[in-house]
Coordinates of C-alpha atoms in Angstrom, one line a residue:
M193 CA -85.9 150.1 38.1
D194 CA -82.5 148.7 36.2
N195 CA -82.3 150.0 32.7
R196 CA -80.5 146.9 31.7
P197 CA -80.3 146.8 27.6
R198 CA -82.9 144.7 26.0
N199 CA -81.5 141.3 24.6
E200 CA -78.4 141.3 26.7
L201 CA -77.2 137.7 26.9
I202 CA -76.3 136.2 30.2
A203 CA -74.0 133.0 30.1
G204 CA -74.5 133.1 26.2
R205 CA -78.1 131.6 26.7
Y206 CA -80.6 133.8 28.7
E207 CA -81.8 137.0 26.7
I208 CA -83.0 139.6 29.1
R209 CA -86.2 140.8 28.0
R210 CA -87.5 143.3 30.8
A211 CA -86.8 144.4 34.4
V212 CA -89.1 143.0 36.7
G213 CA -88.2 144.6 39.9
S214 CA -85.2 146.0 41.8
G215 CA -84.1 147.3 45.1
G216 CA -81.1 147.5 47.4
A217 CA -80.4 144.0 47.3
G218 CA -80.2 143.5 43.6
A219 CA -82.7 143.2 40.5
V220 CA -84.9 140.6 38.9
F221 CA -85.6 140.3 35.1
Q222 CA -87.7 138.4 32.9
A223 CA -85.4 136.5 30.3
W224 CA -86.0 134.2 27.3
D225 CA -84.0 130.9 27.6
T226 CA -82.8 130.7 23.9
Q227 CA -81.9 126.9 24.4
L228 CA -85.3 125.4 26.0
Q229 CA -87.4 128.3 24.5
R230 CA -89.0 129.4 27.6
F231 CA -89.4 132.3 29.9
V232 CA -87.2 132.2 33.0
A233 CA -86.3 134.8 35.9
V234 CA -82.8 136.3 36.5
K235 CA -82.0 137.5 39.7
R236 CA -79.0 139.4 40.3
W237 CA -77.5 140.1 43.9
K238 CA -75.2 143.1 44.9
P239 CA -72.6 140.7 46.6
L240 CA -70.8 141.0 49.8
E241 CA -67.6 142.8 49.3
P242 CA -65.3 139.7 49.7
I243 CA -67.3 137.2 47.9
A244 CA -65.9 138.2 44.3
D245 CA -62.4 137.7 45.6
D246 CA -63.0 134.9 47.9
P247 CA -62.9 131.6 46.4
A248 CA -64.2 129.9 49.5
G249 CA -67.2 132.4 49.8
T250 CA -67.9 131.8 46.2
E251 CA -68.0 128.0 46.9
R252 CA -70.4 128.6 49.8
L253 CA -72.6 130.4 47.4
W254 CA -72.6 127.7 44.6
R255 CA -73.0 124.8 47.2
E256 CA -76.1 126.4 48.8
A257 CA -77.4 127.0 45.2
M258 CA -76.9 123.5 44.4
T259 CA -78.6 122.3 47.1
L260 CA -81.6 124.4 46.6
A261 CA -81.5 123.4 43.0
A262 CA -81.8 119.8 44.1
I263 CA -85.2 120.4 46.0
Q264 CA -88.2 119.7 43.5
H265 CA -91.0 121.1 45.5
P266 CA -94.1 122.7 43.9
N267 CA -94.2 125.4 46.8
I268 CA -90.5 126.5 46.2
L269 CA -89.2 128.4 43.4
T270 CA -87.2 126.1 41.2
I271 CA -83.4 127.1 40.2
H272 CA -82.5 126.3 36.7
D273 CA -79.3 127.6 36.6
Y274 CA -76.5 130.0 38.5
G275 CA -73.1 131.4 37.8
M276 CA -71.0 134.6 38.2
D277 CA -69.8 137.0 35.7
D278 CA -68.2 140.7 36.0
E279 CA -71.5 141.9 37.4
G280 CA -71.4 139.3 40.3
P281 CA -73.6 136.3 41.1
Y282 CA -76.6 135.5 39.3
V283 CA -79.5 132.8 39.8
I284 CA -81.6 131.6 36.7
T285 CA -85.2 130.3 38.0
E286 CA -88.7 129.6 36.8
F287 CA -90.6 132.7 36.0
V288 CA -93.9 133.1 38.2
D289 CA -96.5 135.2 36.7
G290 CA -98.3 136.1 39.8
E291 CA -98.6 138.4 42.6
T292 CA -96.8 138.8 46.1
L293 CA -98.5 137.7 49.5
D294 CA -98.2 141.6 50.2
Q295 CA -100.3 142.5 47.3
C296 CA -102.8 140.0 48.3
I297 CA -103.3 141.1 52.0
K298 CA -103.5 144.5 51.2
R299 CA -106.9 143.9 49.7
G300 CA -107.8 142.4 53.1
P301 CA -107.2 139.8 55.6
F302 CA -107.5 136.2 54.7
D303 CA -110.6 134.1 55.6
L304 CA -110.0 130.9 57.4
A305 CA -110.1 128.7 54.3
A306 CA -107.7 130.9 52.2
F307 CA -105.4 131.0 55.2
A308 CA -105.5 127.1 55.9
D309 CA -104.4 126.6 52.1
A310 CA -101.8 129.3 52.2
A311 CA -100.3 128.1 55.6
Q312 CA -100.2 124.5 54.4
Q313 CA -98.6 125.0 51.2
T314 CA -95.8 127.3 52.9
L315 CA -95.1 125.0 55.7
E316 CA -94.7 122.1 53.3
A317 CA -92.1 124.1 51.5
L318 CA -90.2 125.0 54.6
I319 CA -90.4 121.1 55.7
A320 CA -88.7 120.4 52.2
A321 CA -86.2 123.1 52.5
H322 CA -85.3 122.6 56.1
Q323 CA -84.8 118.9 55.7
A324 CA -82.2 119.8 53.0
G325 CA -80.3 121.8 55.4
L326 CA -81.6 125.3 54.3
I327 CA -83.2 128.1 56.2
H328 CA -84.5 131.1 54.6
R329 CA -83.6 133.9 57.0
D330 CA -85.7 136.4 55.3
L331 CA -89.3 135.2 55.1
K332 CA -91.6 138.0 54.4
P333 CA -94.8 138.6 52.2
Q334 CA -92.8 139.8 49.4
N335 CA -90.8 136.8 49.1
I336 CA -94.0 134.5 48.6
M337 CA -95.8 134.5 45.3
R338 CA -99.4 133.5 44.5
T339 CA -100.3 132.3 41.0
R340 CA -103.4 130.7 39.6
L341 CA -103.2 127.0 38.5
P342 CA -105.3 125.6 35.3
S343 CA -107.6 124.0 37.9
G344 CA -108.3 127.4 39.3
A345 CA -106.7 126.8 42.7
W346 CA -104.0 129.0 44.1
Q347 CA -100.4 127.7 44.3
Y348 CA -98.0 129.7 46.8
K349 CA -94.1 129.7 46.1
I350 CA -91.6 130.7 48.4
L351 CA -88.6 132.8 46.7
D352 CA -85.1 133.3 47.5
F353 CA -84.7 130.4 49.6
G354 CA -81.2 129.9 51.3
L355 CA -79.6 132.9 49.3
A356 CA -80.7 135.9 51.4
R357 CA -77.2 136.1 53.1
F358 CA -75.4 137.0 50.1
V359 CA -76.8 140.5 49.6
T360 CA -74.9 143.9 50.5
R361 CA -74.9 144.5 54.1
P362 CA -76.8 147.8 54.5
T363 CA -75.3 150.7 56.2
L364 CA -76.9 152.8 58.9
Q365 CA -77.7 155.2 56.1
S366 CA -79.0 152.8 53.6
L367 CA -81.6 151.6 56.4
E368 CA -83.6 154.8 56.3
G369 CA -86.4 154.9 53.7
N370 CA -85.2 151.3 52.3
T371 CA -88.8 149.5 52.3
S372 CA -87.1 146.1 51.6
I373 CA -85.0 146.3 54.6
Y374 CA -88.1 147.6 56.7
G375 CA -90.2 144.8 55.3
S376 CA -87.6 142.4 56.7
I377 CA -87.4 144.0 60.2
L378 CA -91.2 143.1 60.6
Y379 CA -90.3 139.6 60.4
I380 CA -87.0 139.1 61.9
A381 CA -86.5 136.7 64.7
P382 CA -85.1 138.0 68.3
E383 CA -82.2 135.6 67.7
Q384 CA -81.3 137.1 64.5
L385 CA -81.1 140.6 66.1
R386 CA -78.9 139.1 68.8
H387 CA -76.6 137.4 66.4
Q388 CA -77.3 134.0 68.2
P389 CA -77.4 130.6 66.0
L390 CA -80.4 130.2 63.8
D391 CA -82.2 127.1 63.0
A392 CA -85.6 125.9 61.6
R393 CA -87.4 127.8 64.5
T394 CA -86.1 131.2 63.1
D395 CA -88.2 130.7 59.8
I396 CA -91.0 129.3 62.1
Y397 CA -91.1 132.9 64.0
A398 CA -91.2 134.8 60.6
M399 CA -93.8 132.6 59.4
G400 CA -96.0 133.3 62.5
C401 CA -95.5 137.1 61.9
L402 CA -96.6 136.5 58.4
Y403 CA -99.4 134.4 59.2
Y404 CA -100.4 137.0 61.9
Y405 CA -100.4 139.6 59.0
M406 CA -102.4 137.5 56.9
L407 CA -105.2 137.0 59.3
S408 CA -105.3 140.3 60.8
G409 CA -103.9 142.7 58.0
R410 CA -101.8 144.1 60.6
N411 CA -97.9 143.6 61.4
A412 CA -97.2 141.7 64.6
V413 CA -94.9 144.5 65.6
E414 CA -95.4 148.0 65.4
G415 CA -93.1 151.1 65.4
D416 CA -92.7 154.3 63.2
T417 CA -88.9 153.8 63.1
I418 CA -86.5 150.9 62.4
P419 CA -85.2 151.2 66.4
A420 CA -89.0 150.8 67.6
L421 CA -89.5 147.9 65.5
I422 CA -86.4 146.4 66.9
T423 CA -87.4 147.2 70.5
S424 CA -91.0 145.7 69.7
H425 CA -89.2 142.4 68.6
L426 CA -86.7 142.2 71.6
E427 CA -89.5 143.1 74.2
H428 CA -92.1 141.1 72.4
R429 CA -94.8 143.8 72.4
I430 CA -97.4 141.9 70.3
T431 CA -101.2 142.3 70.5
P432 CA -103.0 138.8 70.8
L433 CA -104.3 138.0 67.4
A434 CA -107.8 137.1 69.0
Q435 CA -108.1 140.8 69.7
W436 CA -108.2 141.7 65.9
R437 CA -109.9 138.5 64.9
P438 CA -112.4 137.3 67.5
D439 CA -114.1 135.5 64.8
L440 CA -111.2 132.9 64.5
P441 CA -111.2 129.6 66.3
P442 CA -109.3 130.2 69.6
A443 CA -107.2 127.4 68.6
I444 CA -106.0 129.1 65.5
C445 CA -105.1 132.3 67.3
D446 CA -103.0 130.2 69.8
W447 CA -101.4 128.5 67.0
V448 CA -100.1 131.6 65.4
M449 CA -99.0 133.1 68.7
K450 CA -97.1 130.0 69.6
A451 CA -95.2 130.0 66.2
M452 CA -94.2 133.7 67.3
A453 CA -93.0 132.8 70.7
F454 CA -90.0 135.1 71.8
D455 CA -88.0 131.9 73.1
P456 CA -87.3 129.5 70.3
D457 CA -87.9 126.6 72.6
S458 CA -91.4 127.7 73.1
R459 CA -92.2 127.6 69.3
F460 CA -92.7 124.7 67.1
A461 CA -89.6 122.8 66.9
T462 CA -90.1 122.1 63.2
A463 CA -92.2 123.1 60.4
A464 CA -93.6 119.6 60.3
A465 CA -94.7 119.9 63.9
A466 CA -96.3 123.3 63.3
L467 CA -98.3 121.5 60.3
A468 CA -99.3 118.5 62.5
A469 CA -100.6 121.0 65.2
L470 CA -102.5 123.2 62.6
R471 CA -104.5 120.3 61.3
P472 CA -106.7 119.7 64.4
A473 CA -107.0 123.4 65.0
L474 CA -108.9 124.0 61.8
P475 CA -112.7 122.9 61.8
G476 CA -112.3 121.6 58.4
G477 CA -108.9 120.0 58.7
L478 CA -106.3 120.3 55.9
R479 CA -106.1 118.7 52.6
Q480 CA -104.3 115.5 52.3
T481 CA -101.2 115.8 50.4
S482 CA -99.4 113.3 48.2
I483 CA -96.0 115.2 48.2
R484 CA -93.2 112.9 49.3
I485 CA -90.3 114.5 51.1
T486 CA -87.1 112.9 50.2
P487 CA -84.4 112.4 52.7
A488 CA -82.1 115.3 52.9
V489 CA -79.3 115.3 50.6
R490 CA -77.0 117.4 52.6
P491 CA -77.0 116.9 56.4
A492 CA -76.2 120.2 58.1
T493 CA -74.5 121.2 61.4
T494 CA -76.3 120.9 64.7
P495 CA -76.0 122.4 68.3
T496 CA -76.7 120.1 71.1
I497 CA -79.6 117.7 70.5
V498 CA -80.8 114.4 72.3
I499 CA -81.3 111.5 70.2
P500 CA -84.4 109.3 71.1
P501 CA -84.2 105.6 71.5
P502 CA -84.6 103.7 68.4
P503 CA -87.9 101.8 67.7
V504 CA -87.8 98.0 68.1
I505 CA -88.2 96.6 64.6
T506 CA -88.7 93.0 64.2
G507 CA -90.7 92.2 61.0
A508 CA -93.9 94.2 60.8
V509 CA -93.9 96.2 64.1
P510 CA -96.6 98.9 64.8
L511 CA -95.2 102.6 64.6
P512 CA -93.3 103.8 68.0
S513 CA -94.7 106.5 70.2
P514 CA -93.3 109.8 69.7
P515 CA -90.1 110.0 71.9
R516 CA -89.5 113.3 74.0
R517 CA -86.8 114.9 72.3
A518 CA -85.1 118.3 72.7
A519 CA -86.0 120.9 70.1
P520 CA -83.8 120.2 67.0
R521 CA -81.3 123.1 66.3
W522 CA -79.8 121.6 63.0
L523 CA -79.1 124.3 60.8
L524 CA -76.0 126.3 59.9
P525 CA -75.7 129.1 62.1
L526 CA -75.8 131.8 59.4
G527 CA -76.6 135.6 60.1
V528 CA -78.8 137.6 57.9
A529 CA -77.6 140.3 55.9
I530 CA -79.3 143.3 57.9
A531 CA -78.5 142.0 61.4
G532 CA -74.8 143.2 61.2
A533 CA -75.8 146.7 60.7
I534 CA -78.7 146.6 63.2
I535 CA -76.3 145.3 65.9
G536 CA -73.7 147.7 65.3
T537 CA -76.1 150.9 65.2
V538 CA -79.5 150.6 66.4
W539 CA -79.1 147.8 69.3
L540 CA -76.4 150.0 70.7
L541 CA -78.9 152.5 71.5
R542 CA -80.7 150.5 74.4
P543 CA -78.8 149.1 77.3
R544 CA -78.4 145.4 77.7
P545 CA -76.4 143.2 80.2
E546 CA -72.8 142.4 79.1
P547 CA -72.7 138.6 77.9
A548 CA -70.7 136.3 79.9
A549 CA -67.2 136.1 78.8
P550 CA -66.1 132.6 77.1
P551 CA -63.4 130.7 78.7
P552 CA -59.8 131.7 77.6
A553 CA -58.8 129.3 74.7
A554 CA -55.2 128.3 73.9
T555 CA -53.9 127.4 70.8
V556 CA -51.3 124.5 70.6
T557 CA -49.3 123.0 67.5
S558 CA -49.1 119.4 68.8
W559 CA -50.2 117.3 71.8
R560 CA -50.1 114.0 73.3
D561 CA -53.2 112.1 74.3
E562 CA -52.5 112.7 78.0
S563 CA -51.9 116.4 77.5
L564 CA -55.5 117.2 76.6
P565 CA -57.6 118.2 79.7
V566 CA -60.9 116.8 80.1
E567 CA -63.4 119.7 80.3
D568 CA -67.0 120.5 79.5
V569 CA -65.9 123.6 77.4
I570 CA -62.9 123.1 75.1
S571 CA -60.1 125.5 75.9
L572 CA -57.0 123.8 74.1
W573 CA -57.3 124.2 70.5
P574 CA -54.7 123.0 67.8
G575 CA -53.8 125.9 65.4
S576 CA -55.1 123.9 62.4
I577 CA -58.9 124.3 63.5
A578 CA -59.6 128.0 62.6
E579 CA -61.1 130.1 65.4
A580 CA -64.4 130.5 63.5
R581 CA -64.9 126.7 63.3
R582 CA -64.3 126.0 67.1
P583 CA -68.0 126.8 68.2
L584 CA -69.2 124.2 65.7
V585 CA -66.7 121.7 67.1
Q586 CA -67.6 122.5 70.5
Q587 CA -71.3 121.9 69.6
Y588 CA -70.4 118.7 68.1
F589 CA -68.7 117.5 71.3
E590 CA -71.4 118.4 73.5
Q591 CA -73.8 116.7 71.3
L592 CA -71.9 113.4 71.2
R593 CA -70.1 113.1 74.5
D594 CA -72.6 111.6 76.7
L595 CA -74.0 109.1 74.1
D596 CA -73.5 105.7 75.7
G597 CA -73.5 103.6 72.6
P598 CA -70.5 104.6 70.3
K599 CA -66.9 103.7 71.5
W600 CA -65.3 106.2 69.3
G601 CA -63.0 103.7 68.0
S602 CA -62.5 105.5 64.6
I603 CA -63.0 108.7 63.3
G604 CA -65.6 107.1 60.9
T605 CA -67.8 106.4 64.1
V606 CA -67.7 110.3 64.7
L607 CA -68.8 110.9 61.5
E608 CA -71.5 108.3 61.1
T609 CA -73.0 109.2 64.6
L610 CA -73.2 112.8 63.6
A611 CA -75.1 112.1 60.3
G612 CA -77.6 110.1 62.2
L613 CA -78.2 112.6 64.9
Q614 CA -78.5 115.5 62.2
Y615 CA -81.0 113.2 60.2
N616 CA -83.2 112.3 63.4
A617 CA -83.3 115.9 64.6
R618 CA -84.9 116.8 61.1
H619 CA -87.4 113.9 60.6
N620 CA -90.5 112.8 62.5
P621 CA -89.7 109.5 64.2
R622 CA -92.8 108.0 62.8
E623 CA -92.0 108.6 59.2
S624 CA -88.2 108.0 58.7
R625 CA -85.2 107.2 61.1
A626 CA -81.2 106.9 60.8
F627 CA -79.3 104.1 62.3
C628 CA -75.8 103.8 62.5
N629 CA -73.2 101.1 62.6
L630 CA -75.4 98.2 61.8
T631 CA -73.8 94.8 61.5
Y632 CA -74.9 91.8 59.1
H633 CA -74.1 88.2 60.2
N634 CA -74.3 84.7 58.4
A635 CA -76.2 81.7 59.8
T636 CA -73.4 80.8 62.2
G637 CA -73.5 84.1 63.5
R638 CA -70.1 85.4 62.3
C639 CA -70.3 89.1 61.5
L640 CA -69.8 89.7 57.5
G641 CA -69.6 93.5 57.8
E642 CA -71.1 96.7 58.8
I643 CA -73.4 99.4 57.4
D644 CA -72.3 102.7 58.4
V645 CA -75.7 104.6 58.2
V646 CA -79.2 103.5 57.3
I647 CA -81.9 105.6 56.4
W648 CA -85.1 103.7 57.4
N649 CA -88.8 104.2 56.3
V650 CA -90.6 103.5 59.1
A651 CA -94.1 103.4 57.6
A652 CA -92.9 100.9 54.9
Q653 CA -90.7 98.9 57.4
R654 CA -87.7 99.1 54.9
A655 CA -84.4 100.7 54.4
E656 CA -84.2 103.3 51.8
I657 CA -80.6 104.4 51.6
V658 CA -77.3 102.6 53.0
Y659 CA -74.6 105.0 53.4
E660 CA -70.8 104.2 53.6
A661 CA -68.9 106.8 55.3
V662 CA -65.7 108.1 54.3
V663 CA -63.5 110.7 56.1
S664 CA -60.3 112.1 54.2
D665 CA -58.4 115.0 53.3
Q666 CA -58.6 113.9 49.6
L667 CA -62.1 113.2 48.8
N668 CA -62.5 111.5 45.4
R669 CA -65.7 109.5 44.6
K670 CA -64.1 107.3 42.0
A671 CA -61.3 106.2 44.4
V672 CA -63.6 105.3 47.1
S673 CA -63.1 101.6 48.1
S674 CA -66.2 101.8 50.3
R675 CA -68.4 101.3 47.1
N676 CA -67.2 97.9 47.3
Q677 CA -68.2 97.5 50.8
I678 CA -71.6 98.5 50.2
Q679 CA -71.9 96.0 47.3
R680 CA -70.7 93.2 49.4
F681 CA -73.6 93.9 51.7
I682 CA -76.0 94.2 48.8
D683 CA -74.6 90.7 47.4
A684 CA -74.8 89.1 50.8
V685 CA -78.6 90.0 51.2
K686 CA -79.3 89.0 47.6
D687 CA -77.5 85.5 47.8
G688 CA -78.9 84.7 51.3
R689 CA -75.6 84.9 53.2
A690 CA -76.9 87.8 55.4
V691 CA -79.5 86.1 57.6
R692 CA -79.7 88.8 60.3
I693 CA -78.9 92.4 60.7
L694 CA -78.3 94.0 64.2
Y695 CA -78.2 97.2 65.9
P696 CA -75.3 97.1 68.1
Y697 CA -76.7 99.9 70.6
D698 CA -79.8 97.8 71.2
A699 CA -79.9 94.3 71.5
T700 CA -83.6 93.9 70.9
L701 CA -83.4 95.6 67.7
K702 CA -83.3 93.2 64.8
F703 CA -83.9 93.7 61.0
E704 CA -84.7 91.2 58.3
P705 CA -82.5 91.0 55.2
S706 CA -85.6 91.3 53.1
Q707 CA -86.2 94.8 54.6
F708 CA -83.0 95.9 52.8
S709 CA -83.7 94.4 49.3
Q710 CA -84.7 97.8 47.8
A711 CA -82.2 100.0 49.4
R712 CA -80.2 102.5 47.4
P713 CA -76.3 102.5 48.0
A714 CA -74.7 105.9 48.7
I715 CA -71.4 107.5 50.0
L716 CA -71.4 109.9 52.9
G717 CA -68.2 112.1 53.3
N718 CA -67.0 115.1 55.6
Q719 CA -66.7 118.5 54.5
G720 CA -66.4 118.9 50.8
A721 CA -67.8 115.5 49.9
L722 CA -70.7 117.0 47.6
A723 CA -68.4 119.1 45.6
A724 CA -66.3 115.7 45.1
G725 CA -69.5 113.9 43.8
F726 CA -70.4 112.2 47.1
D727 CA -74.2 111.9 47.9
A728 CA -74.2 113.7 51.4
E729 CA -71.8 115.2 53.7
V730 CA -71.2 116.6 57.4
D731 CA -69.8 119.9 57.9
I732 CA -66.6 118.8 59.7
T733 CA -63.2 118.6 58.6
R734 CA -60.9 115.3 58.6
F735 CA -58.6 117.2 61.2
E736 CA -61.8 118.2 63.2
T737 CA -62.8 114.7 63.2
D738 CA -59.6 113.3 64.5
Y739 CA -59.4 115.9 67.3
L740 CA -63.0 115.4 68.4
Q741 CA -62.5 111.6 68.5
R742 CA -59.6 112.0 71.0
R743 CA -61.7 114.5 73.0
L744 CA -64.6 112.1 73.1
I745 CA -62.2 109.2 74.3
D746 CA -60.7 111.1 76.9
W747 CA -64.4 112.3 78.0
R748 CA -65.5 108.6 78.2
K749 CA -62.4 107.5 80.3
A750 CA -62.9 110.3 82.7
K751 CA -66.7 109.6 82.9
Q752 CA -65.7 105.9 83.7
A753 CA -63.3 106.8 86.2
R754 CA -65.8 109.2 88.1
R755 CA -68.3 106.1 88.0
K756 CA -65.7 104.0 89.9
T757 CA -64.9 106.4 92.4
A758 CA -68.2 107.6 93.2
P759 CA -69.3 106.7 96.8
V760 CA -71.7 104.1 97.1
R761 CA -75.0 105.3 98.9
P762 CA -76.4 103.1 101.5
A763 CA -79.9 101.7 101.0
D764 CA -82.6 103.4 102.9

């Protein structure tokens, strides 16, 4: 336990009262907020070596903390403040006086009713965080707390959301006897061990392992050593839950095992999908919730997804049937702290096939449009796109290249389409959708302007947010002329000049101006927009957007040329 002096002040405001817990990752203290006169928790991390001297690393930490602080959800620990001093980064949160889920389960497995309550609350927390672009990466019973409400009901809270990757990377020596690392290993997903991109399904796997432990009182993977546990994960040596709890409904056991599937594509695609599947599996169903999840503030990066066709909306229209869609992979591919040490030590102990070598990449300083080859995997990169960023740009390219709608006439179209895809990948199409490049027209049919991105409330049949997109190397909200474009649209709706609003990629889709009367205007930008005061951002730079636009145009031209030269098959 850290013997920090009592009454030490942090940020001139938070007075340390006592140590609550400590470990290899850092320490937690109870403190007194001298301004608001309340108890808070102070968590300090042992930072990665570069973070103190790396402004970019520090900025990433604060941006992620800002995103988390913006999430107001009863099942996620609330962040009040954050900062950095001579001892490293710290976060000020609400103080939760309760017990960890690990302490609860040690007294015995949960019955079905208690499990249903805990699962619903924790899944609702995941839904909120994932929609904001955050994955936890280190879900385990020690990171979930339970406390009694005045009503007598239990409330569960997930701790440390989005901040797990800022702890010290363990060495092989520190793995031995480190119970916190051991606990993480029990819930880590196979793709984390393999250093593959992470997304919402990574957290789904961890929650599946946690629910297995909650219902059986046993860990899903077993082993006496860390290498043995890793092997159990990678070979998926998991005893079916029904073997330990034959009294449970088979549908519940199947649900837990699906969440823990080895292949991410075989798991629930989102926390919302998992919650929807849990409801009919429970004999008594789930409680109805009044929690409203707001649209994500910060769109995050995505690998390849398929955008479903938009619903036809003309006045009051019934909800569309759920389209088939690829499993969304929409979160930043961030590694977990322990994975580096595991891959560098333990994973080398067992044979594995060599990965396929990526195609050779060349770097150029300039190019002409006709000098860029048309290829599935980009091999010619400008030096101004960092090597670490190229996989992300490649993913964007794969995500956008075969869309038939956008013409890629501007770099703004690239940003807007990415924002729409990312939003739709994270939301239930029965509840909320994003539409891009809508146009509004007067009574004569003349186009009065364009709306870059619209967040559409499907249930209420109205627009919630209208975004104008800005791509710039010098982001400054006060200097954005786009605010006037949004205001022109709002004025055209109010004074009746806008009589129809059209979606250019589907002629059957028409909106009524009255459906936009309550929409909130907002500004969307490229990387760095949130720090500049914008309302949302897509993780892509101005130069990357320009380069991607050129590649998409070349791909479209080559695709059209192939269609023209393709031989015509004779009719049977």
